[in-house]
mmCIF file of C-alpha atoms in Angstrom:
data_model
loop_
_atom_site.group_PDB
_atom_site.id
_atom_site.type_symbol
_atom_site.label_atom_id
_atom_site.label_comp_id
_atom_site.label_asym_id
_atom_site.label_seq_id
_atom_site.Cartn_x
_atom_site.Cartn_y
_atom_site.Cartn_z
ATOM 1 C CA MET A 1 3.129 -18.620 -6.997
ATOM 2 C CA GLU A 2 5.977 -17.489 -9.151
ATOM 3 C CA GLU A 3 9.195 -15.573 -8.783
ATOM 4 C CA GLN A 4 9.390 -12.930 -11.458
ATOM 5 C CA SER A 5 12.444 -12.274 -13.594
ATOM 6 C CA HIS A 6 14.510 -9.211 -12.767
ATOM 7 C CA GLN A 7 15.002 -8.421 -16.465
ATOM 8 C CA ARG A 8 13.441 -5.069 -17.367
ATOM 9 C CA SER A 9 11.156 -4.737 -20.357
ATOM 10 C CA ALA A 10 11.478 -1.968 -22.918
ATOM 11 C CA ILE A 11 8.863 0.783 -22.679
ATOM 12 C CA SER A 12 7.572 2.810 -25.582
ATOM 13 C CA HIS A 13 7.980 6.561 -25.423
ATOM 14 C CA GLU A 14 4.575 7.120 -27.014
ATOM 15 C CA PRO A 15 2.502 8.576 -24.122
ATOM 16 C CA SER A 16 -0.953 7.744 -25.486
ATOM 17 C CA ALA A 17 -0.091 4.041 -25.612
ATOM 18 C CA ARG A 18 0.737 4.010 -21.937
ATOM 19 C CA LEU A 19 -2.555 4.766 -20.313
ATOM 20 C CA LYS A 20 -5.017 2.705 -22.310
ATOM 21 C CA GLY A 21 -7.039 -0.112 -20.762
ATOM 22 C CA ALA A 22 -8.135 -1.078 -17.283
ATOM 23 C CA ILE A 23 -5.920 -1.501 -14.227
ATOM 24 C CA LEU A 24 -5.156 -5.213 -14.094
ATOM 25 C CA LYS A 25 -2.059 -5.432 -11.893
ATOM 26 C CA ALA A 26 -1.103 -4.259 -8.424
ATOM 27 C CA VAL A 27 2.330 -3.895 -6.856
ATOM 28 C CA ILE A 28 2.728 -4.100 -3.076
ATOM 29 C CA PRO A 29 6.197 -3.083 -1.819
ATOM 30 C CA ALA A 30 7.017 -5.034 1.351
ATOM 31 C CA ALA A 31 10.803 -5.009 1.487
ATOM 32 C CA GLY A 32 11.374 -2.510 4.309
ATOM 33 C CA LEU A 33 13.349 -3.531 7.378
ATOM 34 C CA GLY A 34 10.688 -2.421 9.862
ATOM 35 C CA THR A 35 13.222 -0.917 12.255
ATOM 36 C CA ARG A 36 10.611 1.287 13.942
ATOM 37 C CA PHE A 37 8.960 -1.858 15.285
ATOM 38 C CA LEU A 38 12.003 -3.525 16.776
ATOM 39 C CA PRO A 39 12.289 -5.855 18.600
ATOM 40 C CA ALA A 40 8.988 -7.266 17.234
ATOM 41 C CA THR A 41 10.410 -7.245 13.698
ATOM 42 C CA LYS A 42 13.796 -8.746 14.526
ATOM 43 C CA ALA A 43 12.735 -12.187 13.262
ATOM 44 C CA GLN A 44 9.498 -11.517 11.382
ATOM 45 C CA PRO A 45 8.361 -9.086 8.684
ATOM 46 C CA LYS A 46 6.559 -5.958 9.839
ATOM 47 C CA GLU A 47 3.894 -6.727 7.247
ATOM 48 C CA MET A 48 3.059 -9.942 9.121
ATOM 49 C CA LEU A 49 2.386 -8.229 12.442
ATOM 50 C CA PRO A 50 -1.305 -8.738 13.268
ATOM 51 C CA VAL A 51 -3.938 -6.030 13.173
ATOM 52 C CA VAL A 52 -6.714 -7.669 15.229
ATOM 53 C CA ASP A 53 -6.404 -11.225 13.847
ATOM 54 C CA LYS A 54 -4.969 -10.722 10.354
ATOM 55 C CA PRO A 55 -1.482 -9.698 9.249
ATOM 56 C CA ALA A 56 -1.377 -6.149 7.933
ATOM 57 C CA ILE A 57 -0.483 -7.188 4.400
ATOM 58 C CA GLN A 58 -3.600 -9.340 4.137
ATOM 59 C CA TYR A 59 -5.766 -6.226 4.508
ATOM 60 C CA VAL A 60 -3.864 -4.688 1.594
ATOM 61 C CA VAL A 61 -4.219 -7.735 -0.648
ATOM 62 C CA GLU A 62 -7.925 -7.972 0.213
ATOM 63 C CA GLU A 63 -8.372 -4.299 -0.757
ATOM 64 C CA ALA A 64 -6.827 -4.963 -4.169
ATOM 65 C CA VAL A 65 -9.021 -8.027 -4.685
ATOM 66 C CA ALA A 66 -12.156 -6.154 -3.572
ATOM 67 C CA SER A 67 -11.283 -3.543 -6.225
ATOM 68 C CA GLY A 68 -11.241 -6.150 -8.987
ATOM 69 C CA ILE A 69 -7.472 -6.748 -9.157
ATOM 70 C CA THR A 70 -6.413 -10.386 -8.923
ATOM 71 C CA ASP A 71 -2.854 -10.238 -10.321
ATOM 72 C CA ILE A 72 -0.526 -8.988 -7.596
ATOM 73 C CA LEU A 73 3.236 -8.641 -7.238
ATOM 74 C CA ILE A 74 4.616 -8.380 -3.707
ATOM 75 C CA ILE A 75 8.150 -7.015 -3.520
ATOM 76 C CA THR A 76 9.942 -8.583 -0.586
ATOM 77 C CA GLY A 77 13.448 -8.636 0.805
ATOM 78 C CA ARG A 78 15.693 -10.734 2.971
ATOM 79 C CA GLY A 79 13.865 -12.401 5.861
ATOM 80 C CA LYS A 80 10.391 -11.957 4.337
ATOM 81 C CA ARG A 81 9.637 -15.601 3.477
ATOM 82 C CA ALA A 82 6.737 -15.615 5.953
ATOM 83 C CA ILE A 83 4.773 -13.370 3.571
ATOM 84 C CA GLU A 84 5.116 -15.907 0.768
ATOM 85 C CA ASP A 85 4.112 -18.742 3.085
ATOM 86 C CA HIS A 86 1.039 -16.839 4.255
ATOM 87 C CA PHE A 87 -0.440 -16.625 0.750
ATOM 88 C CA ASP A 88 0.617 -20.150 -0.227
ATOM 89 C CA LYS A 89 -1.311 -23.344 0.464
ATOM 90 C CA ASN A 90 -0.531 -25.213 3.689
ATOM 91 C CA ILE A 91 -1.665 -28.769 3.053
ATOM 92 C CA GLU A 92 -0.574 -30.047 6.465
ATOM 93 C CA LEU A 93 -2.564 -27.337 8.269
ATOM 94 C CA GLU A 94 -5.606 -27.856 6.057
ATOM 95 C CA ASN A 95 -5.551 -31.614 6.666
ATOM 96 C CA GLN A 96 -5.234 -31.087 10.421
ATOM 97 C CA LEU A 97 -8.176 -28.660 10.495
ATOM 98 C CA ALA A 98 -10.243 -31.091 8.400
ATOM 99 C CA ARG A 99 -9.492 -33.939 10.825
ATOM 100 C CA LYS A 100 -10.517 -31.749 13.753
ATOM 101 C CA GLY A 101 -13.729 -30.721 12.003
ATOM 102 C CA ASP A 102 -12.805 -27.041 12.303
ATOM 103 C CA ASP A 103 -14.594 -26.085 9.105
ATOM 104 C CA GLU A 104 -14.609 -22.328 9.745
ATOM 105 C CA ALA A 105 -10.840 -22.117 10.178
ATOM 106 C CA LEU A 106 -10.326 -24.439 7.204
ATOM 107 C CA ARG A 107 -12.429 -22.232 4.938
ATOM 108 C CA GLU A 108 -10.469 -19.161 6.041
ATOM 109 C CA VAL A 109 -6.993 -20.592 5.395
ATOM 110 C CA GLN A 110 -8.162 -21.899 2.010
ATOM 111 C CA ARG A 111 -9.653 -18.497 1.177
ATOM 112 C CA ILE A 112 -6.333 -16.757 1.931
ATOM 113 C CA SER A 113 -4.368 -18.995 -0.443
ATOM 114 C CA ASN A 114 -6.956 -18.439 -3.196
ATOM 115 C CA LEU A 115 -7.374 -14.661 -2.865
ATOM 116 C CA ALA A 116 -5.433 -13.803 -5.991
ATOM 117 C CA SER A 117 -2.612 -14.779 -8.297
ATOM 118 C CA VAL A 118 0.251 -13.590 -6.087
ATOM 119 C CA HIS A 119 3.825 -13.343 -7.355
ATOM 120 C CA PHE A 120 6.996 -12.389 -5.517
ATOM 121 C CA ILE A 121 10.276 -10.721 -6.346
ATOM 122 C CA ARG A 122 13.076 -9.639 -4.031
ATOM 123 C CA GLN A 123 14.579 -6.208 -3.667
ATOM 124 C CA LYS A 124 18.139 -7.316 -3.055
ATOM 125 C CA GLU A 125 19.198 -4.121 -1.288
ATOM 126 C CA PRO A 126 17.084 -1.781 0.884
ATOM 127 C CA LEU A 127 17.478 1.227 -1.412
ATOM 128 C CA GLY A 128 14.100 2.863 -0.870
ATOM 129 C CA LEU A 129 10.495 2.698 -2.023
ATOM 130 C CA GLY A 130 11.262 3.996 -5.488
ATOM 131 C CA HIS A 131 13.930 1.361 -6.016
ATOM 132 C CA ALA A 132 11.528 -1.335 -4.813
ATOM 133 C CA ILE A 133 8.880 -0.302 -7.343
ATOM 134 C CA LEU A 134 11.511 -0.239 -10.089
ATOM 135 C CA GLN A 135 11.906 -3.996 -9.561
ATOM 136 C CA ALA A 136 8.332 -4.422 -10.861
ATOM 137 C CA GLN A 137 9.078 -3.060 -14.337
ATOM 138 C CA SER A 138 9.172 -6.403 -16.175
ATOM 139 C CA TYR A 139 6.033 -7.542 -14.360
ATOM 140 C CA VAL A 140 4.064 -4.387 -15.147
ATOM 141 C CA GLY A 141 5.162 -3.954 -18.747
ATOM 142 C CA ASN A 142 3.668 -1.144 -20.810
ATOM 143 C CA GLU A 143 0.492 -0.527 -18.845
ATOM 144 C CA PRO A 144 -0.737 1.552 -15.900
ATOM 145 C CA PHE A 145 -0.740 -0.206 -12.554
ATOM 146 C CA ALA A 146 -1.790 0.159 -8.937
ATOM 147 C CA VAL A 147 0.576 0.527 -5.992
ATOM 148 C CA LEU A 148 -0.602 -0.206 -2.451
ATOM 149 C CA LEU A 149 1.744 0.345 0.484
ATOM 150 C CA GLY A 150 1.510 -2.039 3.411
ATOM 151 C CA ASP A 151 2.150 0.765 5.896
ATOM 152 C CA ASP A 152 -1.373 2.094 5.352
ATOM 153 C CA ILE A 153 -4.669 0.279 5.680
ATOM 154 C CA THR A 154 -8.140 1.687 5.382
ATOM 155 C CA ALA A 155 -11.789 1.178 6.237
ATOM 156 C CA SER A 156 -14.202 2.576 3.684
ATOM 157 C CA GLU A 157 -17.338 1.602 1.829
ATOM 158 C CA VAL A 158 -15.487 1.795 -1.502
ATOM 159 C CA PRO A 159 -11.886 0.500 -1.307
ATOM 160 C CA PRO A 160 -9.389 3.359 -1.761
ATOM 161 C CA ILE A 161 -7.625 1.825 -4.747
ATOM 162 C CA LYS A 162 -11.028 1.285 -6.363
ATOM 163 C CA GLN A 163 -11.784 4.993 -5.887
ATOM 164 C CA LEU A 164 -8.585 5.814 -7.783
ATOM 165 C CA MET A 165 -9.308 3.228 -10.464
ATOM 166 C CA SER A 166 -12.717 4.787 -11.122
ATOM 167 C CA LEU A 167 -11.102 8.218 -11.539
ATOM 168 C CA PHE A 168 -8.417 6.789 -13.799
ATOM 169 C CA GLU A 169 -11.105 5.491 -16.155
ATOM 170 C CA LYS A 170 -12.108 9.138 -16.717
ATOM 171 C CA LEU A 171 -8.770 10.955 -16.539
ATOM 172 C CA LYS A 172 -6.329 8.409 -17.991
ATOM 173 C CA LYS A 173 -3.637 10.035 -15.839
ATOM 174 C CA SER A 174 -1.571 8.971 -12.844
ATOM 175 C CA ILE A 175 -3.450 9.568 -9.592
ATOM 176 C CA LEU A 176 -2.171 9.690 -6.009
ATOM 177 C CA ALA A 177 -4.370 9.250 -2.973
ATOM 178 C CA VAL A 178 -4.056 12.072 -0.435
ATOM 179 C CA LYS A 179 -5.366 13.023 2.994
ATOM 180 C CA ARG A 180 -5.168 16.242 4.983
ATOM 181 C CA VAL A 181 -2.979 15.950 8.078
ATOM 182 C CA PRO A 182 -2.340 18.295 11.017
ATOM 183 C CA ASN A 183 0.330 20.868 10.194
ATOM 184 C CA GLU A 184 2.676 19.454 12.814
ATOM 185 C CA GLU A 185 2.678 16.107 10.968
ATOM 186 C CA VAL A 186 3.561 17.286 7.443
ATOM 187 C CA SER A 187 7.237 16.449 7.945
ATOM 188 C CA ARG A 188 6.295 12.749 8.081
ATOM 189 C CA TYR A 189 4.809 12.569 4.583
ATOM 190 C CA GLY A 190 5.118 13.518 0.954
ATOM 191 C CA ILE A 191 3.171 16.782 0.575
ATOM 192 C CA ILE A 192 1.608 18.138 -2.600
ATOM 193 C CA ALA A 193 0.941 21.583 -3.987
ATOM 194 C CA GLY A 194 -2.136 21.266 -6.150
ATOM 195 C CA GLU A 195 -4.682 23.160 -8.211
ATOM 196 C CA PRO A 196 -8.266 22.236 -7.197
ATOM 197 C CA ILE A 197 -10.095 20.728 -10.186
ATOM 198 C CA ASP A 198 -13.216 19.369 -8.550
ATOM 199 C CA GLN A 199 -14.363 18.391 -5.095
ATOM 200 C CA LYS A 200 -11.387 16.561 -3.542
ATOM 201 C CA LEU A 201 -9.552 16.353 -6.885
ATOM 202 C CA TYR A 202 -6.317 18.271 -7.584
ATOM 203 C CA ARG A 203 -3.910 18.653 -10.467
ATOM 204 C CA ILE A 204 -0.513 18.349 -8.812
ATOM 205 C CA ALA A 205 1.873 21.265 -9.376
ATOM 206 C CA ASP A 206 4.643 20.063 -7.055
ATOM 207 C CA ILE A 207 5.396 17.363 -4.516
ATOM 208 C CA ILE A 208 7.921 17.440 -1.685
ATOM 209 C CA GLU A 209 9.103 14.528 0.433
ATOM 210 C CA LYS A 210 8.835 15.172 4.192
ATOM 211 C CA PRO A 211 9.196 18.965 4.151
ATOM 212 C CA LEU A 212 9.749 21.117 7.209
ATOM 213 C CA ILE A 213 6.537 22.770 8.414
ATOM 214 C CA GLU A 214 7.661 26.180 7.171
ATOM 215 C CA GLU A 215 8.527 24.723 3.735
ATOM 216 C CA ALA A 216 5.382 22.646 3.204
ATOM 217 C CA PRO A 217 3.193 23.917 0.328
ATOM 218 C CA SER A 218 0.055 22.521 2.020
ATOM 219 C CA ASN A 219 -1.059 19.967 4.576
ATOM 220 C CA ILE A 220 -2.256 17.545 1.889
ATOM 221 C CA ALA A 221 -0.265 14.354 2.402
ATOM 222 C CA VAL A 222 0.265 11.482 0.014
ATOM 223 C CA PHE A 223 -1.363 8.335 1.338
ATOM 224 C CA GLY A 224 -0.082 4.919 0.292
ATOM 225 C CA ARG A 225 -2.269 4.297 -2.756
ATOM 226 C CA TYR A 226 -1.321 5.180 -6.347
ATOM 227 C CA ILE A 227 -2.340 4.562 -9.938
ATOM 228 C CA LEU A 228 0.809 5.114 -11.976
ATOM 229 C CA SER A 229 1.690 5.399 -15.629
ATOM 230 C CA PRO A 230 4.446 2.974 -16.693
ATOM 231 C CA ARG A 231 6.427 6.106 -17.522
ATOM 232 C CA ILE A 232 7.211 6.230 -13.798
ATOM 233 C CA PHE A 233 9.907 3.629 -14.478
ATOM 234 C CA GLU A 234 11.781 6.029 -16.750
ATOM 235 C CA CYS A 235 11.571 8.603 -13.989
ATOM 236 C CA LEU A 236 12.750 6.159 -11.320
ATOM 237 C CA GLU A 237 15.788 5.326 -13.442
ATOM 238 C CA LYS A 238 16.632 9.054 -13.554
ATOM 239 C CA THR A 239 16.024 9.599 -9.835
ATOM 240 C CA LYS A 240 19.151 10.156 -7.794
ATOM 241 C CA PRO A 241 19.411 8.713 -4.282
ATOM 242 C CA GLY A 242 18.301 11.159 -1.609
ATOM 243 C CA ARG A 243 18.072 10.966 2.160
ATOM 244 C CA GLY A 244 19.572 7.738 3.493
ATOM 245 C CA ASN A 245 20.966 6.996 0.021
ATOM 246 C CA GLU A 246 17.473 5.826 -0.987
ATOM 247 C CA ILE A 247 15.566 6.329 -4.224
ATOM 248 C CA GLN A 248 12.271 7.975 -3.307
ATOM 249 C CA LEU A 249 9.046 7.482 -5.251
ATOM 250 C CA THR A 250 8.138 11.100 -4.420
ATOM 251 C CA ASP A 251 11.221 12.333 -6.299
ATOM 252 C CA ALA A 252 10.307 10.208 -9.316
ATOM 253 C CA VAL A 253 6.764 11.616 -9.323
ATOM 254 C CA LYS A 254 8.323 15.082 -9.337
ATOM 255 C CA ILE A 255 10.144 14.136 -12.559
ATOM 256 C CA LEU A 256 6.939 12.618 -13.975
ATOM 257 C CA LEU A 257 5.230 16.002 -13.505
ATOM 258 C CA GLU A 258 7.579 17.410 -16.158
ATOM 259 C CA LEU A 259 6.370 14.793 -18.658
ATOM 260 C CA GLU A 260 2.639 14.516 -18.045
ATOM 261 C CA GLU A 261 -0.181 15.596 -15.750
ATOM 262 C CA VAL A 262 -0.519 13.886 -12.386
ATOM 263 C CA TYR A 263 -3.575 14.166 -10.154
ATOM 264 C CA ALA A 264 -4.354 13.712 -6.473
ATOM 265 C CA TYR A 265 -7.620 12.694 -4.859
ATOM 266 C CA GLU A 266 -8.713 13.054 -1.243
ATOM 267 C CA LEU A 267 -9.916 9.622 -0.192
ATOM 268 C CA ASP A 268 -13.227 8.794 1.380
ATOM 269 C CA GLY A 269 -12.969 6.575 4.451
ATOM 270 C CA ASP A 270 -10.696 6.107 7.439
ATOM 271 C CA TRP A 271 -6.919 5.962 7.060
ATOM 272 C CA TYR A 272 -4.681 4.071 9.494
ATOM 273 C CA ASP A 273 -0.984 4.875 9.344
ATOM 274 C CA LEU A 274 0.885 1.735 10.415
ATOM 275 C CA GLY A 275 4.247 3.432 10.079
ATOM 276 C CA ASN A 276 4.397 4.066 13.811
ATOM 277 C CA ARG A 277 3.417 2.238 16.994
ATOM 278 C CA LEU A 278 0.535 4.532 17.923
ATOM 279 C CA GLY A 279 -0.976 4.241 14.458
ATOM 280 C CA TRP A 280 -0.806 0.469 14.740
ATOM 281 C CA ILE A 281 -2.565 0.502 18.107
ATOM 282 C CA LYS A 282 -5.283 2.839 16.803
ATOM 283 C CA ALA A 283 -5.874 0.617 13.782
ATOM 284 C CA SER A 284 -6.165 -2.476 15.939
ATOM 285 C CA ILE A 285 -8.688 -0.854 18.274
ATOM 286 C CA GLU A 286 -10.808 0.850 15.625
ATOM 287 C CA LEU A 287 -10.942 -2.145 13.308
ATOM 288 C CA ALA A 288 -11.801 -4.402 16.235
ATOM 289 C CA LEU A 289 -14.702 -2.056 17.073
ATOM 290 C CA GLN A 290 -16.050 -2.705 13.570
ATOM 291 C CA ARG A 291 -16.262 -6.424 14.294
ATOM 292 C CA GLU A 292 -19.603 -7.647 15.642
ATOM 293 C CA ASP A 293 -17.895 -10.505 17.499
ATOM 294 C CA LEU A 294 -15.570 -8.093 19.340
ATOM 295 C CA LYS A 295 -17.300 -4.731 19.541
ATOM 296 C CA GLU A 296 -19.442 -5.201 22.661
ATOM 297 C CA ASP A 297 -16.740 -6.749 24.844
ATOM 298 C CA LEU A 298 -14.075 -4.298 23.662
ATOM 299 C CA LEU A 299 -16.297 -1.270 24.310
ATOM 300 C CA ALA A 300 -17.017 -2.530 27.823
ATOM 301 C CA TYR A 301 -13.295 -3.005 28.438
ATOM 302 C CA LEU A 302 -12.396 0.446 27.107
ATOM 303 C CA LYS A 303 -15.071 2.085 29.254
ATOM 304 C CA LYS A 304 -13.765 0.288 32.311
ATOM 305 C CA LEU A 305 -10.186 1.185 31.439
ATOM 306 C CA THR A 306 -10.913 4.887 30.934
ATOM 307 C CA HIS A 307 -13.026 5.006 34.088
ATOM 308 C CA ASN A 308 -10.165 3.549 36.142
ATOM 309 C CA THR A 309 -7.670 6.030 34.763
#
């Protein structure tokens, strides 16, 4: 594992050079303070909280790997060393499991440390998602890249970021994953106004971060998966801090719309929003029900629980 340099690389202003080639790199921002999950996150990263028996960020890394991406940058912050340790080798643990003859657990911990080439860089101040992604500029260079947010995990036959990658191969344009949400929830998300192009595909006309219900242009919410042109870095550098003195990725995408087309695609599959406690509980239950080793016992427990209440 390597710590990347903070030095930013120069980016050409020739648009056609930006979007050539396959998506080879993924950026996973994981620098947030996790205040909505206090006190659980007082001494550990939110991304390391378990969903069933894996930390949330492992689901995200596994999605990237299942999509064919094996070069990943995780953007961390102060107090996030546990994330680095999780994806590193643990020789002492491996030796202990080998001595005990626990081959299944040994294979799993070895698999985790060999999932991908994982690099880390720190966001030195909590200045928002957009600012976190800006730290990846020297790592990304002059090529399109994937962004996967750890606040959202999914269950689908085709991984969400793979769905976007397949569309990118045809469109050669930035693409945001979206989902329809109840109207009363639009103020929790970035919301798009879009022109329908094909089934579930939109050309974005506008994007608004957490609008009031009466100001929302639709109920189509941005979900935490993106394929972005490297030109987003120019836009992030121009983006002024907004609410909470943070630089928002949504505001940078709004600037990007003035420079080039940006698309949105309604994902296939289930979406679990881990940005709140209820979403975390739902994800844990529903993903556990997809496990053959847990499904039968959990269903029996839930039936008993609902019967008693």
